[in-house]
Coordinates of C-alpha atoms and ligand atoms in Angstrom, one line a residue:
M1480 CA 259.2 84.8 149.7
A1481 CA 261.5 84.9 152.8
E1482 CA 262.4 88.4 151.6
L1483 CA 259.0 89.7 152.6
V1484 CA 259.4 88.7 156.2
Q1485 CA 263.0 90.1 156.1
Q1486 CA 261.7 93.4 154.9
Y1487 CA 259.1 93.5 157.7
L1488 CA 261.9 93.0 160.3
D1489 CA 264.3 95.5 158.7
R1490 CA 261.6 98.1 158.6
I1491 CA 260.6 97.6 162.2
R1492 CA 264.2 97.7 163.3
A1493 CA 264.9 100.9 161.3
E1494 CA 261.8 102.6 162.8
H1495 CA 263.3 102.3 166.3
A1496 CA 267.0 102.4 165.6
D1497 CA 267.2 106.2 166.2
V1498 CA 265.6 106.1 169.7
T1499 CA 268.3 107.2 172.2
E1500 CA 266.2 107.3 175.3
G1501 CA 267.2 105.1 178.3
E1502 CA 270.4 104.4 180.2
L1503 CA 272.9 101.6 180.3
A1504 CA 272.7 99.5 183.4
C1505 CA 275.5 100.6 185.7
Y1506 CA 274.9 98.9 189.0
I1507 CA 277.0 96.1 187.6
P1508 CA 279.9 98.3 186.5
E1509 CA 281.0 96.2 183.5
L1510 CA 277.5 96.4 181.9
A1511 CA 278.1 100.1 181.3
C1512 CA 281.0 99.3 178.9
V1513 CA 278.8 98.3 175.9
D1514 CA 278.0 100.2 172.8
P1515 CA 274.6 101.8 173.4
S1516 CA 273.7 102.1 169.7
R1517 CA 273.4 98.3 169.2
L1518 CA 270.1 96.9 168.1
G1519 CA 269.6 93.3 167.0
L1520 CA 266.4 91.4 166.2
S1521 CA 265.9 87.8 165.5
L1522 CA 262.8 85.7 164.8
S1523 CA 262.9 81.9 164.8
L1524 CA 260.1 79.9 163.4
S1525 CA 259.0 76.6 164.9
D1526 CA 261.0 74.7 162.3
G1527 CA 264.2 76.5 163.3
Y1528 CA 264.3 78.9 160.3
V1529 CA 265.7 82.2 161.6
Y1530 CA 265.4 85.8 160.3
E1531 CA 267.9 88.3 161.6
S1532 CA 268.1 92.1 161.4
G1533 CA 270.8 94.4 162.6
D1534 CA 273.2 93.4 165.4
A1535 CA 271.9 89.9 165.7
A1536 CA 275.4 88.4 166.0
I1537 CA 276.6 90.6 168.9
E1538 CA 277.0 88.8 172.2
F1539 CA 275.7 90.2 175.5
T1540 CA 275.1 88.8 178.9
I1541 CA 271.8 87.0 179.4
Q1542 CA 271.3 88.4 183.0
S1543 CA 267.7 88.0 184.1
I1544 CA 266.6 86.2 181.0
S1545 CA 268.4 83.3 182.6
K1546 CA 265.6 83.2 185.3
P1547 CA 262.9 81.3 183.4
F1548 CA 265.4 78.8 182.1
T1549 CA 266.8 78.0 185.5
Y1550 CA 263.3 77.8 186.9
A1551 CA 262.4 75.4 184.1
L1552 CA 265.5 73.3 184.8
A1553 CA 264.7 73.2 188.6
L1554 CA 261.1 72.1 187.7
D1555 CA 262.5 69.5 185.3
Q1556 CA 265.0 68.1 187.7
S1557 CA 263.5 68.5 191.2
G1558 CA 259.7 68.3 190.3
Q1559 CA 257.0 70.9 190.7
Q1560 CA 256.1 69.9 194.2
A1561 CA 259.6 70.6 195.5
V1562 CA 259.9 73.8 193.5
D1563 CA 256.4 75.1 194.6
A1564 CA 257.4 74.5 198.2
K1565 CA 260.2 77.1 197.8
I1566 CA 259.0 79.6 195.1
G1567 CA 255.6 81.1 194.5
V1568 CA 254.0 82.1 191.2
E1569 CA 252.4 85.4 192.1
P1570 CA 253.4 88.7 190.5
S1571 CA 255.2 90.8 193.2
G1572 CA 254.6 94.3 191.9
E1573 CA 258.0 95.1 193.3
A1574 CA 261.4 95.8 191.8
F1575 CA 263.3 92.8 190.6
N1576 CA 265.9 93.1 193.3
E1577 CA 263.5 93.8 196.2
I1578 CA 264.7 92.2 199.5
S1579 CA 261.3 90.5 200.2
V1580 CA 259.4 87.3 200.6
D1581 CA 255.7 86.5 200.6
D1582 CA 254.2 87.7 204.0
T1583 CA 252.5 84.4 204.6
T1584 CA 254.6 81.7 203.0
K1585 CA 258.0 83.3 203.7
T1586 CA 259.1 82.2 200.3
P1587 CA 260.0 84.3 197.2
K1588 CA 256.9 85.5 195.4
N1589 CA 257.9 84.3 192.0
P1590 CA 261.0 83.0 190.1
M1591 CA 261.4 86.1 188.0
I1592 CA 262.5 88.4 190.8
N1593 CA 266.0 87.9 192.1
A1594 CA 264.9 86.2 195.4
G1595 CA 263.0 83.5 193.4
A1596 CA 265.7 83.2 190.9
I1597 CA 268.4 82.6 193.6
A1598 CA 266.1 80.0 195.2
A1599 CA 265.7 78.3 191.8
V1600 CA 269.4 77.9 191.5
A1601 CA 269.5 76.1 194.8
L1602 CA 266.9 73.7 193.4
V1603 CA 269.1 72.6 190.5
P1604 CA 270.7 69.4 191.7
G1605 CA 274.5 69.4 192.0
A1606 CA 277.0 68.2 194.7
T1607 CA 279.3 71.2 194.1
P1608 CA 278.7 74.7 192.7
D1609 CA 280.6 73.7 189.5
E1610 CA 278.4 70.7 189.0
R1611 CA 275.3 72.8 189.4
F1612 CA 276.6 75.5 187.1
N1613 CA 277.6 73.0 184.4
R1614 CA 274.1 71.6 184.5
I1615 CA 272.7 75.1 184.0
Q1616 CA 275.2 75.9 181.2
D1617 CA 274.4 72.6 179.4
F1618 CA 270.7 73.3 179.7
Y1619 CA 270.8 76.8 178.3
S1620 CA 273.1 75.6 175.5
A1621 CA 270.7 72.8 174.7
C1622 CA 267.9 75.3 174.4
A1623 CA 270.0 77.6 172.2
G1624 CA 271.4 74.8 170.1
R1625 CA 275.0 75.9 170.6
R1626 CA 277.5 76.1 173.4
L1627 CA 277.1 79.2 175.5
E1628 CA 280.1 80.6 177.3
M1629 CA 280.6 83.0 180.2
D1630 CA 281.7 86.6 180.1
H1631 CA 284.3 86.6 182.9
A1632 CA 284.6 90.4 183.2
V1633 CA 280.8 90.8 183.8
Y1634 CA 280.8 87.8 186.2
T1635 CA 283.6 89.3 188.3
S1636 CA 282.1 92.7 188.2
E1637 CA 278.8 91.4 189.5
R1638 CA 280.4 89.1 192.1
D1639 CA 282.5 92.0 193.5
T1640 CA 279.5 94.4 193.7
G1641 CA 276.6 92.1 194.4
A1642 CA 275.8 93.3 198.0
R1643 CA 272.1 93.4 197.4
N1644 CA 271.9 89.9 196.0
R1645 CA 274.0 88.8 199.0
A1646 CA 271.4 90.4 201.3
I1647 CA 268.7 88.5 199.4
A1648 CA 270.5 85.1 199.6
Y1649 CA 271.1 85.5 203.3
M1650 CA 267.5 86.5 203.9
L1651 CA 266.4 83.4 202.0
Q1652 CA 268.7 81.3 204.2
S1653 CA 267.2 82.7 207.3
F1654 CA 263.7 81.7 206.1
G1655 CA 265.0 78.2 205.3
V1656 CA 264.4 78.6 201.6
L1657 CA 268.0 78.1 200.5
G1658 CA 269.2 74.5 200.9
G1659 CA 272.9 75.3 200.3
D1660 CA 275.5 77.8 201.3
P1661 CA 274.3 81.3 200.2
D1662 CA 277.6 82.3 198.8
E1663 CA 277.9 79.2 196.8
V1664 CA 274.4 79.5 195.4
L1665 CA 275.0 83.1 194.6
D1666 CA 278.2 82.3 192.8
V1667 CA 276.3 80.0 190.5
Y1668 CA 273.6 82.7 190.0
F1669 CA 276.2 85.3 189.0
R1670 CA 277.8 82.8 186.6
Q1671 CA 274.5 82.0 185.0
C1672 CA 273.7 85.7 184.6
S1673 CA 277.0 86.3 182.8
L1674 CA 276.4 83.6 180.1
K1675 CA 276.7 85.3 176.7
V1676 CA 274.0 85.1 174.1
T1677 CA 273.1 86.8 170.8
S1678 CA 269.5 87.8 169.9
T1679 CA 269.5 84.8 167.7
D1680 CA 270.3 82.5 170.6
L1681 CA 267.4 84.1 172.5
A1682 CA 265.1 83.5 169.6
R1683 CA 266.1 79.9 169.4
M1684 CA 265.7 79.5 173.2
A1685 CA 262.3 81.0 172.9
T1686 CA 261.4 78.7 170.1
T1687 CA 262.4 75.7 172.2
L1688 CA 259.7 76.9 174.7
A1689 CA 257.3 77.6 171.8
R1690 CA 257.8 74.0 170.7
G1691 CA 256.9 72.7 174.1
G1692 CA 260.5 71.9 175.0
I1693 CA 261.9 70.6 171.7
N1694 CA 264.9 72.5 170.2
P1695 CA 263.8 73.4 166.7
C1696 CA 267.4 72.9 165.3
T1697 CA 268.5 69.8 167.0
G1698 CA 265.1 68.2 167.4
R1699 CA 266.2 67.2 170.9
R1700 CA 263.6 67.3 173.7
V1701 CA 265.2 69.6 176.3
M1702 CA 262.4 69.7 178.9
D1703 CA 259.0 68.4 179.5
A1704 CA 255.9 70.1 178.0
A1705 CA 254.4 70.5 181.5
V1706 CA 257.5 72.4 182.6
V1707 CA 257.2 74.7 179.6
Q1708 CA 253.6 75.5 180.4
R1709 CA 254.5 76.5 183.9
T1710 CA 257.5 78.5 182.8
L1711 CA 255.5 80.4 180.2
S1712 CA 252.8 81.1 182.8
V1713 CA 255.1 82.9 185.1
M1714 CA 256.7 84.7 182.1
V1715 CA 253.3 86.1 181.3
T1716 CA 252.5 87.3 184.8
C1717 CA 256.0 88.3 186.1
G1718 CA 258.4 88.4 183.1
M1719 CA 258.8 92.1 182.4
Y1720 CA 259.8 93.4 185.8
D1721 CA 257.0 95.5 187.2
A1722 CA 255.8 96.4 183.7
A1723 CA 254.1 93.0 183.2
G1724 CA 250.6 94.5 182.8
D1725 CA 251.6 97.0 180.2
W1726 CA 253.5 94.4 178.3
V1727 CA 250.7 91.8 178.3
S1728 CA 248.3 94.4 177.1
A1729 CA 250.5 95.9 174.4
V1730 CA 252.6 93.0 173.2
G1731 CA 250.8 89.9 174.6
L1732 CA 253.6 87.4 174.5
P1733 CA 255.2 85.5 177.4
A1734 CA 258.5 87.2 177.8
K1735 CA 261.5 88.0 179.9
S1736 CA 263.9 90.9 179.8
G1737 CA 267.4 91.3 181.3
V1738 CA 269.5 94.3 182.3
G1739 CA 272.0 93.3 179.7
G1740 CA 269.5 94.7 177.2
G1741 CA 268.0 91.5 175.9
I1742 CA 264.3 90.4 175.6
V1743 CA 263.1 87.0 174.9
A1744 CA 259.5 86.5 173.8
V1745 CA 257.5 83.4 172.9
L1746 CA 254.4 82.7 170.8
P1747 CA 253.5 79.2 171.9
G1748 CA 253.3 76.8 169.0
Q1749 CA 254.6 79.3 166.5
L1750 CA 257.8 81.2 167.0
G1751 CA 260.4 82.8 169.3
I1752 CA 261.8 86.3 169.3
G1753 CA 265.1 87.7 170.6
V1754 CA 265.9 91.4 170.8
Y1755 CA 269.0 93.2 171.9
S1756 CA 269.4 96.8 172.7
P1757 CA 271.2 97.9 175.9
L1758 CA 269.6 101.2 176.8
L1759 CA 267.1 100.5 179.6
D1760 CA 264.0 102.3 180.8
A1761 CA 263.4 103.1 184.5
R1762 CA 262.0 99.6 185.1
G1763 CA 265.0 97.8 183.6
N1764 CA 263.5 96.9 180.2
S1765 CA 265.3 97.6 177.0
V1766 CA 263.7 100.8 175.6
R1767 CA 264.1 99.9 171.9
G1768 CA 263.6 96.2 172.6
V1769 CA 260.1 96.9 174.0
R1770 CA 259.2 99.2 171.1
V1771 CA 260.4 96.6 168.6
C1772 CA 258.3 93.9 170.3
R1773 CA 255.3 96.2 170.3
S1774 CA 255.6 96.8 166.6
L1775 CA 256.3 93.2 165.8
S1776 CA 253.2 92.0 167.8
A1777 CA 250.9 94.6 166.2
R1778 CA 252.1 94.3 162.6
L1779 CA 252.4 90.5 162.6
G1780 CA 249.4 89.9 164.8
L1781 CA 251.3 88.0 167.4
H1782 CA 249.3 88.8 170.6
F1783 CA 248.6 85.5 172.2
L1784 CA 245.1 86.5 173.2
T1785 CA 244.0 87.5 169.7
V1786 CA 240.7 85.9 169.2
T1787 CA 240.9 84.4 165.8
R1788 CA 237.9 83.6 163.6
E1789 CA 236.6 80.4 165.0
S1790 CA 238.2 77.7 162.9
S1791 CA 235.5 76.7 160.5
S1792 CA 235.4 73.1 161.6
T1793 CA 237.5 70.2 162.6
I1794 CA 235.1 68.1 160.5
R1795 CA 236.6 68.4 157.0
A1796 CA 233.9 66.2 155.3
R1797 CA 230.8 64.3 156.2
Y1798 CA 229.0 61.9 153.9
D1799 CA 227.1 58.7 153.8
L1800 CA 229.4 55.8 152.9
C1801 CA 226.3 53.6 152.1
E1802 CA 222.8 53.5 153.5
G1803 CA 222.8 54.1 157.2
V1804 CA 226.5 54.6 157.5
R1805 CA 227.8 58.2 158.0
V1806 CA 231.4 59.1 157.8
Y1807 CA 232.9 62.1 159.7
E1808 CA 236.4 63.0 158.4
L1809 CA 238.4 65.1 160.9
H1810 CA 241.5 67.2 160.3
G1811 CA 243.8 69.7 162.0
D1812 CA 244.7 69.9 165.6
L1813 CA 242.1 68.5 167.9
L1814 CA 241.8 69.9 171.4
F1815 CA 238.8 69.8 173.8
A1816 CA 236.6 72.3 172.0
G1817 CA 237.1 70.6 168.6
A1818 CA 236.3 67.2 170.0
E1819 CA 233.2 68.5 171.7
Q1820 CA 232.0 70.0 168.4
V1821 CA 232.5 66.7 166.7
L1822 CA 230.7 64.7 169.3
R1823 CA 227.8 67.2 169.4
T1824 CA 227.4 67.0 165.6
I1825 CA 227.3 63.2 165.7
E1826 CA 224.7 63.4 168.5
I1827 CA 222.5 65.8 166.7
E1828 CA 222.5 63.7 163.5
R1829 CA 222.1 60.4 165.1
D1830 CA 218.6 59.8 163.7
D1831 CA 220.0 59.9 160.2
Y1832 CA 222.3 56.9 160.5
D1833 CA 222.8 53.5 162.2
V1834 CA 226.6 53.6 162.2
A1835 CA 228.8 56.7 162.6
V1836 CA 232.4 56.3 161.4
L1837 CA 235.0 58.7 162.6
E1838 CA 237.9 58.9 160.2
V1839 CA 240.8 60.5 162.0
S1840 CA 243.8 59.7 159.8
R1841 CA 244.2 63.4 158.8
I1842 CA 244.4 64.8 162.4
D1843 CA 247.7 66.5 162.9
D1844 CA 247.8 66.6 166.7
I1845 CA 245.4 65.6 169.5
N1846 CA 245.6 66.1 173.2
D1847 CA 244.5 63.7 176.0
A1848 CA 241.2 65.4 176.6
A1849 CA 240.1 65.2 173.0
R1850 CA 241.5 61.6 172.7
S1851 CA 239.4 60.3 175.6
M1852 CA 236.3 62.1 174.3
L1853 CA 236.5 60.6 170.9
A1854 CA 237.3 57.2 172.3
G1855 CA 234.1 57.4 174.3
M1856 CA 231.9 58.0 171.3
R1857 CA 230.9 54.3 170.9
T1858 CA 229.7 54.0 174.5
A1859 CA 227.2 56.9 173.9
L1860 CA 226.0 55.4 170.6
T1861 CA 225.6 51.8 171.7
A1862 CA 223.4 53.1 174.6
V1863 CA 220.8 54.2 171.9
D1864 CA 221.3 51.0 169.8
K1865 CA 223.6 52.7 167.3
E1866 CA 227.2 51.8 166.5
G1867 CA 230.3 53.9 166.3
F1868 CA 233.6 53.0 164.6
L1869 CA 236.9 54.7 164.4
V1870 CA 239.2 54.6 161.3
D1871 CA 242.6 55.3 162.9
P1872 CA 245.4 53.6 161.0
D1873 CA 248.1 55.5 162.8
N1874 CA 246.8 55.1 166.3
K1875 CA 246.3 58.8 166.9
V1876 CA 243.3 58.4 169.1
V1877 CA 243.5 54.8 170.3
P1878 CA 246.9 53.4 171.4
T1879 CA 248.6 50.7 169.3
G1880 CA 247.3 47.2 169.8
I1881 CA 243.7 48.1 170.8
R1882 CA 241.4 47.3 168.0
Q1883 CA 238.2 45.8 169.5
G1884 CA 237.0 46.8 173.0
R1885 CA 233.8 47.6 174.8
D1886 CA 234.4 51.3 174.3
V1887 CA 236.0 51.3 170.8
I1888 CA 236.2 49.4 167.6
V1889 CA 239.0 50.6 165.4
F1890 CA 239.7 49.9 161.7
D1891 CA 242.7 50.7 159.5
T1892 CA 240.6 51.6 156.4
L1893 CA 237.2 52.9 155.5
D1894 CA 236.5 49.7 153.5
D1895 CA 237.0 47.6 156.6
A1896 CA 234.7 49.9 158.6
R1897 CA 232.1 49.7 155.8
A1898 CA 232.1 45.9 155.8
A1899 CA 231.6 45.8 159.6
A1900 CA 228.9 48.5 159.4
K1901 CA 227.0 46.4 156.9
E1902 CA 227.2 43.4 159.2
F1903 CA 226.0 45.4 162.1
R1904 CA 223.0 46.7 160.1
A1905 CA 222.2 43.2 158.8
G1906 CA 222.4 41.7 162.2
Ligands
LIG2891 N1 272.5 89.6 187.5 C1 271.5 90.7 187.6 C2 271.1 90.8 189.1 O1 270.8 89.9 189.7 C3 270.4 90.4 186.8 C4 269.3 91.4 186.9 C5 268.4 91.5 185.7 O2 268.8 91.3 184.6 O3 267.3 92.0 186.0 O4 271.1 91.9 189.6

């Protein structure tokens, strides 16, 4: 079966392999020394299974794809408030290396342009540049699931030619955005940009984001889910240099590209993609990388704004357990809209029963909004002289320990709920 997916990837890669448009990045001299014909494509599913096609084992420097990860680390370590005070979240519409800050706040417009990325480095805790860099390297490595190392030639090449980034760092210092010494912060930034990855590393890093911060291979939580949500948000609006609008329309995946030729793309909850091809278009995005991602998204239906057929129902079954006692069995992932549908159905049918029993043992996942809505069902029913019970043996809706309260009455089995329902009807 896996061959089917492999064939899809191989075909898509082959379709774009002959494209020779684009130029190698040359403003960092060492980046111009790579083989322009390379094309690697990796797809990592949420359980960590990886499909690879072409040059998926070739290492290249991560460059700007480092930006969302350092931003995530800064959010994780310094907290959103501290980060928001120094870096905005608005698309800039400018080139990635524009020497600019927001007119009003005097802070970088977002973390995906160099100004914001350099500010993010300064928000990663560390008493020395080495300590800060080690933290960054460890974090990327934890996302990739293997130790990532630096390309020293690329690092030196950028360090020795990085006048523009120096201008940006000193400008940030003048606006009070950079806490530390601009040269020290920049050195860490150059080092992070020169970490080496393969397209498979990128796919795994993407899947760590897709899984809400859990590395699919190691099972380790690398960052908080709230950090992931914020990071993916800025990837959607600002991830593809000044081509973010085109990208969202055509591909529809939170993504980030780098001048090393890589692209990382995330389908939240499902998968991660890594592509490598070093020839860049005028905006700095990999020409074949973008084309491959467009094809992947179209053929595999990956656009994150695809409106799927409304899932038939979160109620998998409803029946009368005995006279006056109606059971609603739920399944799948329960979010706000699903919980609302359940509560509305229970409400509409309330003349048909005395006791409603919500059986939630087959729910896969539930968020806080749905949890508190379902837990409030009893209050609504008792107000009209009815009763509502939950059958929740694994404490998916109601935390461990709580079994009887004013708002909820919870049972482990349907039989227990039936006995209590009979008592309620008799009494
Ligand atoms: N190290 C590069 C720079 O700051 C990264 C640029 C990029 O990939 O967009 O210029």
